[in-house]
mmCIF file of C-alpha atoms in Angstrom:
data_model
loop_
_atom_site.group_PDB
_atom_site.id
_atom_site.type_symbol
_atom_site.label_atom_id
_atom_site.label_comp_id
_atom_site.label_asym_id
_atom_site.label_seq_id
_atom_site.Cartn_x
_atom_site.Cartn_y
_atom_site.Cartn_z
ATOM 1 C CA UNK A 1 94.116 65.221 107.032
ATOM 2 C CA UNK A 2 94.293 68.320 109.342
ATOM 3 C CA UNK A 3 92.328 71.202 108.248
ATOM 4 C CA UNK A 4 94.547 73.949 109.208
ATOM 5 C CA UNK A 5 93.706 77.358 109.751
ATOM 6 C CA UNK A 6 94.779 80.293 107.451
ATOM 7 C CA UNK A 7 96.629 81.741 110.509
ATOM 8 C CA UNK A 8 98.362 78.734 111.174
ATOM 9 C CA UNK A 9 99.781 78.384 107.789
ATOM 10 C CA UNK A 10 100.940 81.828 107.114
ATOM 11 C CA UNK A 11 102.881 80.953 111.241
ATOM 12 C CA UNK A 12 103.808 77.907 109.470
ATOM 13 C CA UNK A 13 104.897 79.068 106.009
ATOM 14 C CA UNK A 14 106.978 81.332 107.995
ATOM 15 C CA UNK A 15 109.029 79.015 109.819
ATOM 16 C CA UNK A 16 109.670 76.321 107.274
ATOM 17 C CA UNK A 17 110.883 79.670 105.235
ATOM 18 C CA UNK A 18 113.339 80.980 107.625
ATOM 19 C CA UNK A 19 114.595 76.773 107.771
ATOM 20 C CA UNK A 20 115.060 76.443 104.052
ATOM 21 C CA UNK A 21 117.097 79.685 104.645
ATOM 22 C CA UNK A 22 119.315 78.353 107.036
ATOM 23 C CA UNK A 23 118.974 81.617 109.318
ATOM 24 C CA UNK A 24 117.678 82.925 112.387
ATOM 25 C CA UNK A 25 114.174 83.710 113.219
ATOM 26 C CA UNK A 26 113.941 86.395 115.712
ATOM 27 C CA UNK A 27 110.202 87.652 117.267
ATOM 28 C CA UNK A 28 109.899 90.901 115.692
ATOM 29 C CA UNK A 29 108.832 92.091 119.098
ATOM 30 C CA UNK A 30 111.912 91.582 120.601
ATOM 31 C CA UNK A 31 114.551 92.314 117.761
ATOM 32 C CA UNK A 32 116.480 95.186 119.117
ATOM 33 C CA UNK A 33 119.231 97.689 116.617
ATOM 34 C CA UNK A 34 121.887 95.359 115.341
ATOM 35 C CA UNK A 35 124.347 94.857 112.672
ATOM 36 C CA UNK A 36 121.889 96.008 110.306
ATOM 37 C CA UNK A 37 121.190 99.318 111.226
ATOM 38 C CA UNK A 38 119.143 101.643 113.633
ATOM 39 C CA UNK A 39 115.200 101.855 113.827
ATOM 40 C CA UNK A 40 114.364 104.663 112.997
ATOM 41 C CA UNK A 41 110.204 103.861 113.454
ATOM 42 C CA UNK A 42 109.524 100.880 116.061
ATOM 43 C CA UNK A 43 105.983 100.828 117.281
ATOM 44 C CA UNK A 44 105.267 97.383 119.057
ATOM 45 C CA UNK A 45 101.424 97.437 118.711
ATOM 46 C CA UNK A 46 99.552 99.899 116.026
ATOM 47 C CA UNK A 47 95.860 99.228 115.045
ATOM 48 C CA UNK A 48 95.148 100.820 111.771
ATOM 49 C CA UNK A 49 91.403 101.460 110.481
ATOM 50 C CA UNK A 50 89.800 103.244 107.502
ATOM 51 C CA UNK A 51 85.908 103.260 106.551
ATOM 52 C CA UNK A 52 84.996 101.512 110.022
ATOM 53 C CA UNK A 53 86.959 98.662 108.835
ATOM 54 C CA UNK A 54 90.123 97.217 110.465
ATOM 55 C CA UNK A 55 93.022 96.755 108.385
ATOM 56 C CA UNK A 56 96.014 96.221 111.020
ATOM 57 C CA UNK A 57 95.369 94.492 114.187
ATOM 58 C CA UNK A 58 98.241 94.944 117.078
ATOM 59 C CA UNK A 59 101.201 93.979 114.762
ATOM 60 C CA UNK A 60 104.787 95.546 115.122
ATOM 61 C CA UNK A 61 105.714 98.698 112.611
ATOM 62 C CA UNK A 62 109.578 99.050 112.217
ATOM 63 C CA UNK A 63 111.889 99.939 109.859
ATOM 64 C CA UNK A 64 115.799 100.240 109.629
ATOM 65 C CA UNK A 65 117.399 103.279 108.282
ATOM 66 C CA UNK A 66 118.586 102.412 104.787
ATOM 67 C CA UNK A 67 116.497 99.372 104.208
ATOM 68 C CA UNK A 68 114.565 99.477 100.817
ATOM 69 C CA UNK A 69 111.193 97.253 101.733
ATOM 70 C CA UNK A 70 108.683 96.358 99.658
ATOM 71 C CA UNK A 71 105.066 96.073 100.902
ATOM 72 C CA UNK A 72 102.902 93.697 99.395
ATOM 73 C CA UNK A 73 99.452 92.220 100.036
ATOM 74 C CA UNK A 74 96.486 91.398 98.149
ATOM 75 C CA UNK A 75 93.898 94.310 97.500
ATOM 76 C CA UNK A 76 92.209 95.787 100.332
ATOM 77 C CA UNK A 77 94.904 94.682 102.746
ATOM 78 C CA UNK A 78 95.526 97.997 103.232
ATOM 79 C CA UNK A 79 98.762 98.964 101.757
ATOM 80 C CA UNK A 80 97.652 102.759 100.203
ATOM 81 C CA UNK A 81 95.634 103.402 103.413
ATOM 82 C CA UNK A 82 99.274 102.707 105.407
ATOM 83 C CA UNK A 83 101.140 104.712 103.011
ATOM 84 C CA UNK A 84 98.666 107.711 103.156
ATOM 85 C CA UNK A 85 98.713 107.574 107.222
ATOM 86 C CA UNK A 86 102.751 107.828 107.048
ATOM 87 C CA UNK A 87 103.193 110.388 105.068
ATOM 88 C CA UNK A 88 101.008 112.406 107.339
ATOM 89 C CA UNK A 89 102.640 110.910 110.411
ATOM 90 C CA UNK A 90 99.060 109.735 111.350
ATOM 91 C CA UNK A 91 99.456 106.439 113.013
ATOM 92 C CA UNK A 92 100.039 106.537 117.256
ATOM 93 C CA UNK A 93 103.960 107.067 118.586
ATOM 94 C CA UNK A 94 105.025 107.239 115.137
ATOM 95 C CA UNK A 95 107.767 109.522 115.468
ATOM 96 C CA UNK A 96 106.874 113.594 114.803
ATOM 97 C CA UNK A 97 110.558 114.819 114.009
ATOM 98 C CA UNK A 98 111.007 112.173 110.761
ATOM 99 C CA UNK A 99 111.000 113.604 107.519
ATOM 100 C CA UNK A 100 108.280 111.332 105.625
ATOM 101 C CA UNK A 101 107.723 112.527 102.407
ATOM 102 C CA UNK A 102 104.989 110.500 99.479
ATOM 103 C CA UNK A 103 106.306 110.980 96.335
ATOM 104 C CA UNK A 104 103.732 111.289 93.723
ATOM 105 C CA UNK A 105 104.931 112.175 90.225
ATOM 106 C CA UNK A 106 101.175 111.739 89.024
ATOM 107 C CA UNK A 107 100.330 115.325 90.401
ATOM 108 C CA UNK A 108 101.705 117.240 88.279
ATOM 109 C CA UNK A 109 99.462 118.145 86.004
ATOM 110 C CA UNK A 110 99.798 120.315 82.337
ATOM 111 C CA UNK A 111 101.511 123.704 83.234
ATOM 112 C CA UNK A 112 103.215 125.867 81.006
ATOM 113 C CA UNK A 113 105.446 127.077 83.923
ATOM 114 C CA UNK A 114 109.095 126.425 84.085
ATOM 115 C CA UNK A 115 110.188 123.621 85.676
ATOM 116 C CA UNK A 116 112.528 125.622 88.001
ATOM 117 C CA UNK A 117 109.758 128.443 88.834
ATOM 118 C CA UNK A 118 107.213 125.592 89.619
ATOM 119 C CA UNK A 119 109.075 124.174 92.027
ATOM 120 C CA UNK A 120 110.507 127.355 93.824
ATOM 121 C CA UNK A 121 106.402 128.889 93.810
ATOM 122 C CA UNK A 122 105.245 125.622 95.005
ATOM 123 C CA UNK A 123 108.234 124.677 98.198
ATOM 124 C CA UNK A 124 108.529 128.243 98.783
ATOM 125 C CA UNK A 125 111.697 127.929 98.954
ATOM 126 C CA UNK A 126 114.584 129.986 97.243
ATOM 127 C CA UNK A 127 115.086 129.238 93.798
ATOM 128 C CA UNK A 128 118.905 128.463 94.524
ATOM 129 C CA UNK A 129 118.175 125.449 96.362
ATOM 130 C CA UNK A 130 115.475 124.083 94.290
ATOM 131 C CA UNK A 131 117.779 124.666 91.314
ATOM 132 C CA UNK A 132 120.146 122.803 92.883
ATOM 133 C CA UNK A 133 117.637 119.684 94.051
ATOM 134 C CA UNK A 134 116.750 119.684 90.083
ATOM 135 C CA UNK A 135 120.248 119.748 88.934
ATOM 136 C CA UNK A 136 121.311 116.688 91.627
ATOM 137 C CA UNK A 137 118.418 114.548 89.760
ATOM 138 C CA UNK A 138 119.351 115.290 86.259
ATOM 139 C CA UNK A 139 118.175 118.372 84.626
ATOM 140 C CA UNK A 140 120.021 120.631 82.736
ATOM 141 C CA UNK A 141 120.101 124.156 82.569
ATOM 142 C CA UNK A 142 117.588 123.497 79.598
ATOM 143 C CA UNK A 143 115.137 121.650 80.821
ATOM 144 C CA UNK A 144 115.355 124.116 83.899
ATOM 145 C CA UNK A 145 113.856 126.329 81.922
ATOM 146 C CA UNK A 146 111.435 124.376 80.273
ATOM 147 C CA UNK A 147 107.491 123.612 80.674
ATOM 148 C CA UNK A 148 105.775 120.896 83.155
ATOM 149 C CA UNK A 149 103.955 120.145 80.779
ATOM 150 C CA UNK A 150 106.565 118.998 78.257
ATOM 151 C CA UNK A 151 108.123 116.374 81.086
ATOM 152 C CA UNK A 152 107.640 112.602 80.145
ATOM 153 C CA UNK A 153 106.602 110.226 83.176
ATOM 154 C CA UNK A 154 110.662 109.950 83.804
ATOM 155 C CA UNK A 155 111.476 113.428 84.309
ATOM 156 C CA UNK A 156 108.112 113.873 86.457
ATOM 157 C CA UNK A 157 109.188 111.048 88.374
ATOM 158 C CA UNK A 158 112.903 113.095 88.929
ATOM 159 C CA UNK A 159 110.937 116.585 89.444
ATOM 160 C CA UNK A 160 109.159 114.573 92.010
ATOM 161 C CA UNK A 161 112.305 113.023 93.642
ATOM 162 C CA UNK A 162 113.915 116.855 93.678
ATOM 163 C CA UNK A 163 110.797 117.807 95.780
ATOM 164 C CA UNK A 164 111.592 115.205 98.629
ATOM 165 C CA UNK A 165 115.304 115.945 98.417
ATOM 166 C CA UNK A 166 114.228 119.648 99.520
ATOM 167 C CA UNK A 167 112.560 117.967 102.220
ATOM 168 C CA UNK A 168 115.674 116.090 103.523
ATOM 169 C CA UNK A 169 113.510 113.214 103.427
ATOM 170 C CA UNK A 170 114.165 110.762 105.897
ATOM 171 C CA UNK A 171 111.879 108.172 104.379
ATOM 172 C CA UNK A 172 110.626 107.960 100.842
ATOM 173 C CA UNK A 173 107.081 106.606 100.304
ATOM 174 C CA UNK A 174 106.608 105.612 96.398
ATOM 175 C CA UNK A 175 103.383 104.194 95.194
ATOM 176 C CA UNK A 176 104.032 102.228 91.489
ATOM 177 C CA UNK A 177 106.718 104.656 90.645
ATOM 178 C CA UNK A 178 107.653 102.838 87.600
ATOM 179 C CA UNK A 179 103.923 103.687 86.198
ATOM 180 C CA UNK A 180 104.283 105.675 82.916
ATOM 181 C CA UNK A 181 108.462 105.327 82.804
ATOM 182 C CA UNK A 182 109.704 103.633 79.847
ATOM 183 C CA UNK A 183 113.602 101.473 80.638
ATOM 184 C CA UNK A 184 116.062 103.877 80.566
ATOM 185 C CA UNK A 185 113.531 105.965 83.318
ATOM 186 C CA UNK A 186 113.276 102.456 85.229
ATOM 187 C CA UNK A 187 116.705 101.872 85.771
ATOM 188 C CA UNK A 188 117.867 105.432 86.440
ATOM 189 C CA UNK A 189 114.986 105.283 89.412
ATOM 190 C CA UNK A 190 116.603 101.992 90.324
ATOM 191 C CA UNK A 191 119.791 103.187 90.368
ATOM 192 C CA UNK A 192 119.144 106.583 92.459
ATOM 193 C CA UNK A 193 117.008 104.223 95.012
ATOM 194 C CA UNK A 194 120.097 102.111 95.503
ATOM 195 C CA UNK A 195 122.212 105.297 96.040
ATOM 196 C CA UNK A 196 120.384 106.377 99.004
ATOM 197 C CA UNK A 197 122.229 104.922 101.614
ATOM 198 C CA UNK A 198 120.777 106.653 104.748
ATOM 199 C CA UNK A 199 117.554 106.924 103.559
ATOM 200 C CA UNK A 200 114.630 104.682 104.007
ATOM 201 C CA UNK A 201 112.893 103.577 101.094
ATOM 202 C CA UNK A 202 108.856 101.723 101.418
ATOM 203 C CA UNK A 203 107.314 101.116 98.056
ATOM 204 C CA UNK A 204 104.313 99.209 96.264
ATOM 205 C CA UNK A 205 105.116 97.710 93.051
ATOM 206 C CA UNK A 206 103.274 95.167 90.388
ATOM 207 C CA UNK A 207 107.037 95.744 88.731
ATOM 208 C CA UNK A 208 109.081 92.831 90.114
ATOM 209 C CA UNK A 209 111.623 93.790 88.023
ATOM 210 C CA UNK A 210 112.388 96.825 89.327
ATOM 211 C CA UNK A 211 111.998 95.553 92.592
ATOM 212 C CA UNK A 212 114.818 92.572 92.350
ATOM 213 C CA UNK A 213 117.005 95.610 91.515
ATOM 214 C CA UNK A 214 116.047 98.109 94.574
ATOM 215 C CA UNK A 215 114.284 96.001 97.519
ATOM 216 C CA UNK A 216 116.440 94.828 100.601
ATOM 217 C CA UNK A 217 113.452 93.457 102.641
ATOM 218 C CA UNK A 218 109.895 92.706 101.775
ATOM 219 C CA UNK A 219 106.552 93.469 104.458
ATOM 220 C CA UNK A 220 104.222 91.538 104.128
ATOM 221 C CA UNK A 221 100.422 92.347 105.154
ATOM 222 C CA UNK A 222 98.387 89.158 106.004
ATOM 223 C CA UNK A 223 95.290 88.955 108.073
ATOM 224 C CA UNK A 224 95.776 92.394 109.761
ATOM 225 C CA UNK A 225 99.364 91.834 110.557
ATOM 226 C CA UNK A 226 102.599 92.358 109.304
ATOM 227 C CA UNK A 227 105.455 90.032 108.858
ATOM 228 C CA UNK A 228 108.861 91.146 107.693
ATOM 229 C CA UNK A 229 110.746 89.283 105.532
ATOM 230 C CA UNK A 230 114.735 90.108 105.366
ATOM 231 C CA UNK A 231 115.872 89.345 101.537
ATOM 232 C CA UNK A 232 115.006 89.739 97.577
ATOM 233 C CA UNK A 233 112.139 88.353 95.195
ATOM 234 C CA UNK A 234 114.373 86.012 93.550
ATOM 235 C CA UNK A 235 115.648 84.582 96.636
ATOM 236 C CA UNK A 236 111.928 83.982 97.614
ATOM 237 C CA UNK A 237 110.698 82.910 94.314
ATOM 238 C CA UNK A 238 113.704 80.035 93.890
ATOM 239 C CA UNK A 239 113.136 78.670 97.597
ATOM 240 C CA UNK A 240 109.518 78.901 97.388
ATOM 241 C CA UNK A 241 109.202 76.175 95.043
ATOM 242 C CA UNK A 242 111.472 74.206 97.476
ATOM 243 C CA UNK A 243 108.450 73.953 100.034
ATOM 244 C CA UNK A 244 105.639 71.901 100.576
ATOM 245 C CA UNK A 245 103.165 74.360 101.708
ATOM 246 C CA UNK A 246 99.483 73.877 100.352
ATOM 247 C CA UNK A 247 98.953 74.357 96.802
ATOM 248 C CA UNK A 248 96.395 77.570 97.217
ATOM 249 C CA UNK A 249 99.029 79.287 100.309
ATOM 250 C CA UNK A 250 102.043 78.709 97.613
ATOM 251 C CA UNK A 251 99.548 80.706 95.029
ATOM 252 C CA UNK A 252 98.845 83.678 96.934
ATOM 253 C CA UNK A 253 102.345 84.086 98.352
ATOM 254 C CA UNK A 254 104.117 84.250 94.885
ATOM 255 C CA UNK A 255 104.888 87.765 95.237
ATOM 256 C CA UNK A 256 106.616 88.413 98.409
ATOM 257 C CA UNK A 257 110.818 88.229 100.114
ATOM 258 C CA UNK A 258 111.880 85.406 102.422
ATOM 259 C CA UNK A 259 113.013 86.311 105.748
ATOM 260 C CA UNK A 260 115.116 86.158 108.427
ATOM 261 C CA UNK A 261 112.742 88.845 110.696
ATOM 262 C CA UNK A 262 109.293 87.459 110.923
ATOM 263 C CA UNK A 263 106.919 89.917 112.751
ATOM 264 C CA UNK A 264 105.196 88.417 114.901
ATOM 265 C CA UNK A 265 101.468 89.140 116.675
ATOM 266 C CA UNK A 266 101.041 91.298 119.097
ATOM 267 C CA UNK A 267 99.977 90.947 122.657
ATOM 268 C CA UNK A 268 96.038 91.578 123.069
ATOM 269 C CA UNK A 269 95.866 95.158 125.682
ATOM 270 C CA UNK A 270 92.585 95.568 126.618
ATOM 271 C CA UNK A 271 92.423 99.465 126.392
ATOM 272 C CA UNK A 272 94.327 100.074 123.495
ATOM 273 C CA UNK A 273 93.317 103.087 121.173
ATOM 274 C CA UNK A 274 93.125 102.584 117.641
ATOM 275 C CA UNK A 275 94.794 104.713 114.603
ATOM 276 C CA UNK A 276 90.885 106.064 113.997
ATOM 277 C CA UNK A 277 91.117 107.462 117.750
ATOM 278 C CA UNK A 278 88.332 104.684 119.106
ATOM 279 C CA UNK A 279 88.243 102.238 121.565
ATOM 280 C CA UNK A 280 87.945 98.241 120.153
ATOM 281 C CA UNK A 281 84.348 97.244 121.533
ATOM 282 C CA UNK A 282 82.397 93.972 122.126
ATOM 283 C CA UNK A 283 81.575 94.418 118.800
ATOM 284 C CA UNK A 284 84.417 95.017 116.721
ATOM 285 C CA UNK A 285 86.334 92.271 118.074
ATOM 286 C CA UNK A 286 83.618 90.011 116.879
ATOM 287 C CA UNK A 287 84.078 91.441 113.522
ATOM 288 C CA UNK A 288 87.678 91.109 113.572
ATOM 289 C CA UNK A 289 87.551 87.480 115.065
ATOM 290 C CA UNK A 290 85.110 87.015 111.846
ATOM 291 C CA UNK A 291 87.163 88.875 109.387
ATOM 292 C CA UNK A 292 90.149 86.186 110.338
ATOM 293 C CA UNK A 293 88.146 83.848 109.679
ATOM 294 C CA UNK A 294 87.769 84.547 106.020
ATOM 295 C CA UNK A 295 90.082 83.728 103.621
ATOM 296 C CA UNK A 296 92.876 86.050 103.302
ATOM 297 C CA UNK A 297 94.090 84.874 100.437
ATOM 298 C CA UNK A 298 91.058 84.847 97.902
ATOM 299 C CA UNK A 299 91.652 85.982 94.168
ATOM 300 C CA UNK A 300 88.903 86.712 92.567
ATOM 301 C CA UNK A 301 88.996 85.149 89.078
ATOM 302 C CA UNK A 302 88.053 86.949 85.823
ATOM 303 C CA UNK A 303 88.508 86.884 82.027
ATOM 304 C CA UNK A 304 88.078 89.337 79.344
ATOM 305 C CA UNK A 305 84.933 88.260 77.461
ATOM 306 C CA UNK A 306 85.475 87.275 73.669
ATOM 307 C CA UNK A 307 84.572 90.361 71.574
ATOM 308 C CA UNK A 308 82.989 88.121 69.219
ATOM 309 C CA UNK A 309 83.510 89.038 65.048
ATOM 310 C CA UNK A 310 83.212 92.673 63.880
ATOM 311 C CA UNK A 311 79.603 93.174 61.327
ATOM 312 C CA UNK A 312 81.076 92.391 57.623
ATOM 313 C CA UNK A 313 84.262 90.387 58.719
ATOM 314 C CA UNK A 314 84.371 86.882 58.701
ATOM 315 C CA UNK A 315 87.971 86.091 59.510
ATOM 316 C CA UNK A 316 90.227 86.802 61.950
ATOM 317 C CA UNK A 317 92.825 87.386 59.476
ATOM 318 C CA UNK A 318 91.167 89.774 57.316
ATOM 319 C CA UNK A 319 92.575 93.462 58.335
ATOM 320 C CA UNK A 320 90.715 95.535 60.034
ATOM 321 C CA UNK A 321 93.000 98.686 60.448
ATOM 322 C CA UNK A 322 95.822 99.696 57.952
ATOM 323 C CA UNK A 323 97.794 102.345 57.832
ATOM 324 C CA UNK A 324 100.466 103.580 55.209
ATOM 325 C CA UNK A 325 102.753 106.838 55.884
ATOM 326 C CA UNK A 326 101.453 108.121 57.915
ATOM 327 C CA UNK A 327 102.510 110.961 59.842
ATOM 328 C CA UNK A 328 101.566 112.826 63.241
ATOM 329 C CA UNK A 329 102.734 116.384 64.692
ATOM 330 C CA UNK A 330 101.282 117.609 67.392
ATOM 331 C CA UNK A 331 100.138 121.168 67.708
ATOM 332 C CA UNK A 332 102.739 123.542 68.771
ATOM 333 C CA UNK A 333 105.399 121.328 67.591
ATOM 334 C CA UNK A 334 108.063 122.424 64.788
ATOM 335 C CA UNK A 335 108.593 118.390 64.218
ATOM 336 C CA UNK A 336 106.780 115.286 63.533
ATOM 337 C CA UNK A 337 106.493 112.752 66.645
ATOM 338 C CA UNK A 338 105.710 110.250 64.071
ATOM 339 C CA UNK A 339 106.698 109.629 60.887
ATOM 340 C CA UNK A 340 106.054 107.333 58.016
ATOM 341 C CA UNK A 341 103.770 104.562 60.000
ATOM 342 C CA UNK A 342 102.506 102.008 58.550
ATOM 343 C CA UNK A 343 100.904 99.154 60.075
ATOM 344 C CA UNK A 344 97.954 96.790 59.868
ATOM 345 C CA UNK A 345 95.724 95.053 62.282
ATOM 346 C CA UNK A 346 93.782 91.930 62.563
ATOM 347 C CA UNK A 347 91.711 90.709 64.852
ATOM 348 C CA UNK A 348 94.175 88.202 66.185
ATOM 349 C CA UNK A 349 96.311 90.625 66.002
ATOM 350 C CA UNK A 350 98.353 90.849 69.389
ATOM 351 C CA UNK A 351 100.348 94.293 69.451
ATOM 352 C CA UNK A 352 103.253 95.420 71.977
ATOM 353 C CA UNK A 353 104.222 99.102 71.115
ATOM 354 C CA UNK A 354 107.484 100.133 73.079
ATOM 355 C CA UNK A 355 109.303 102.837 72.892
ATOM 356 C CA UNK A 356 110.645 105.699 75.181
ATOM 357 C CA UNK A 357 109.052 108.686 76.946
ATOM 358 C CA UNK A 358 108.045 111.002 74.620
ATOM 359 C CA UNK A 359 107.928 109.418 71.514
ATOM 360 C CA UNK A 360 104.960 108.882 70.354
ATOM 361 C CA UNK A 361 103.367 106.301 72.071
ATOM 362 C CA UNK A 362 100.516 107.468 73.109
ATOM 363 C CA UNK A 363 99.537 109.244 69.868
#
């Protein structure tokens, strides 16, 4: 049996992919605007580093205007660090004039102010317009006027989106955005996504939900290089099973898009400056010829040890919490966020607690 390389099998992954497709694979380098849209960011050969280690090795960045992608890759890969150097426009050639804006709804932290004040003080920006950004995402004159701090994870998320609309944003960079929404906040962000038509979307999800519903193309980032991928998860997911790639490739690629644009790797220049402003030495290609080498694709395996029994309990049906009418309010408030709870808890219990923003979960 041929022991095939890691880089061969991702090459060959990609072209048994794009034939159980039935489509076209076109060399990223060469692909050109088309029917689907315009680049709006086409660099042919970036090198991306961070902490004297390299993450991206000469691949192709592009996007279409309008595309929703999806970037995946196992930890470390360097999806955040890419994300980061956007938003900043800190990669080589990448294009000054486009509006890049990183929307992070985790920022905002526990102010009294009004949501309308907050964002006028912190754009600058007259309170008209900002009023207006809110009001396009959702609020009401009410919540206009009400605290940050009272906003659940979905209205941060929309106080967040008004920011980038003030921005014009030509891209939107979103980093788990589902994090700390409840449904009803998923789908809205799905929905608003979707709406965007002229506006490029590139976000990192564990949500695949939420993906199916938004992405239009996936990027992949595999052994320093990026490979683009031109449909949805299910699409993948179904036709993945449909190939006989190893057993341990087939494992680690269970979370990205098939394709009909595979990037592929970049020419070698001898001279080339990196996205930390150095020059590749003797050295560091040795590294980087040793780093692809290495598995890619390794998961490291864990398990949450076994708590063992608590002192005085025997069983694992015997409670070990109960509860009985309990109810909560929490200072400030005029009204319970809980009222008459009652519950009990083994230890084999297994508990889900769901509910929406705001009510109580948390408590």
């Amino acid at each position: 049996m041929l022991n095939l390389s890691p880089g061969y099998r991702i090459k060959a992954f990609c072209d048994k992919f794009t034939a159980a497709l039935k489509v076209t694979e076109t060399d990223a380098e060469h692909a050109e605007d088309g029917d689907e849209g315009k680049y709006i960011v086409d660099l042919p050969e970036i090198i991306l580093g961070f902490g004297g280690k390299m993450l991206l090795n000469q691949t192709r960045l592009c996007f279409l205007q309008g595309h929703k992608y999806a970037l995946v890759g196992h930890n470390g890969a360097g999806k955040t660090t890419l994300m980061t150097r956007l938003a900043r426009n800190d990669i080589i050639g990448f294009p000054q004039n486009l509006r890049c804006v990183y929307v992070k709804h985790e920022i905002l932290t526990d102010q009294e102010t009004p949501v309308v004040d907050f964002l006028t003080e912190e754009e600058k920006l007259p309170k008209a317009d900002c009023q207006k950004a809110l009001e396009t995402v959702g609020f009401s004159p009410t919540m206009l006027q009400a605290p940050v701090s009272s906003l659940s994870g979905g209205w941060r998320m929309k106080l967040a989106l008004a920011r980038s609309l003030l921005y014009q944003a030509d891209m939107l960079l979103l980093d788990e955005p589902t994090n700390h929404l409840d449904h009803q906040a998923v789908q809205w962000l799905a929905d608003y996504l979707n709406s965007l038509k002229e506006t490029t979307v590139l976000l990192v999800s564990h949500d695949h939900e939420f993906m199916q519903k938004v992405v239009s193309d996936v990027i992949l980032v595999n052994r320093k290089k990026l490979y683009y991928f031109h449909s949805d998860f299910e699409q993948f997911q179904r036709t993945q099973k449909q190939l006989s790639a190893p057993a341990k490739f087939k494992a680690s690629t269970n979370t990205i898009g098939p394709t009909s644009v595979v990037g592929a790797s970049a020419r070698r220049a001898p001279d080339i400056i990196n996205n930390n402003g150095e020059k590749p030495n003797k050295d560091k290609a040795a590294a980087a010829k040793e780093d692809e080498d290495e598995d890619p694709d390794f998961r490291p395996q864990f398990k949450f040890p076994n708590p063992g029994l608590l002192d005085g309990v025997q069983s694992r049906t015997r409670v070990v919490m109960k509860m009985k009418k309990v109810r909560y309010t929490y200072p400030g408030d005029s009204k319970p966020t809980l009222n008459d709870v009652s519950l009990k808890l083994t230890l084999g219990s297994k508990i889900a607690i769901l509910g929406e923003n705001g009510a109580g979960i948390l408590w």
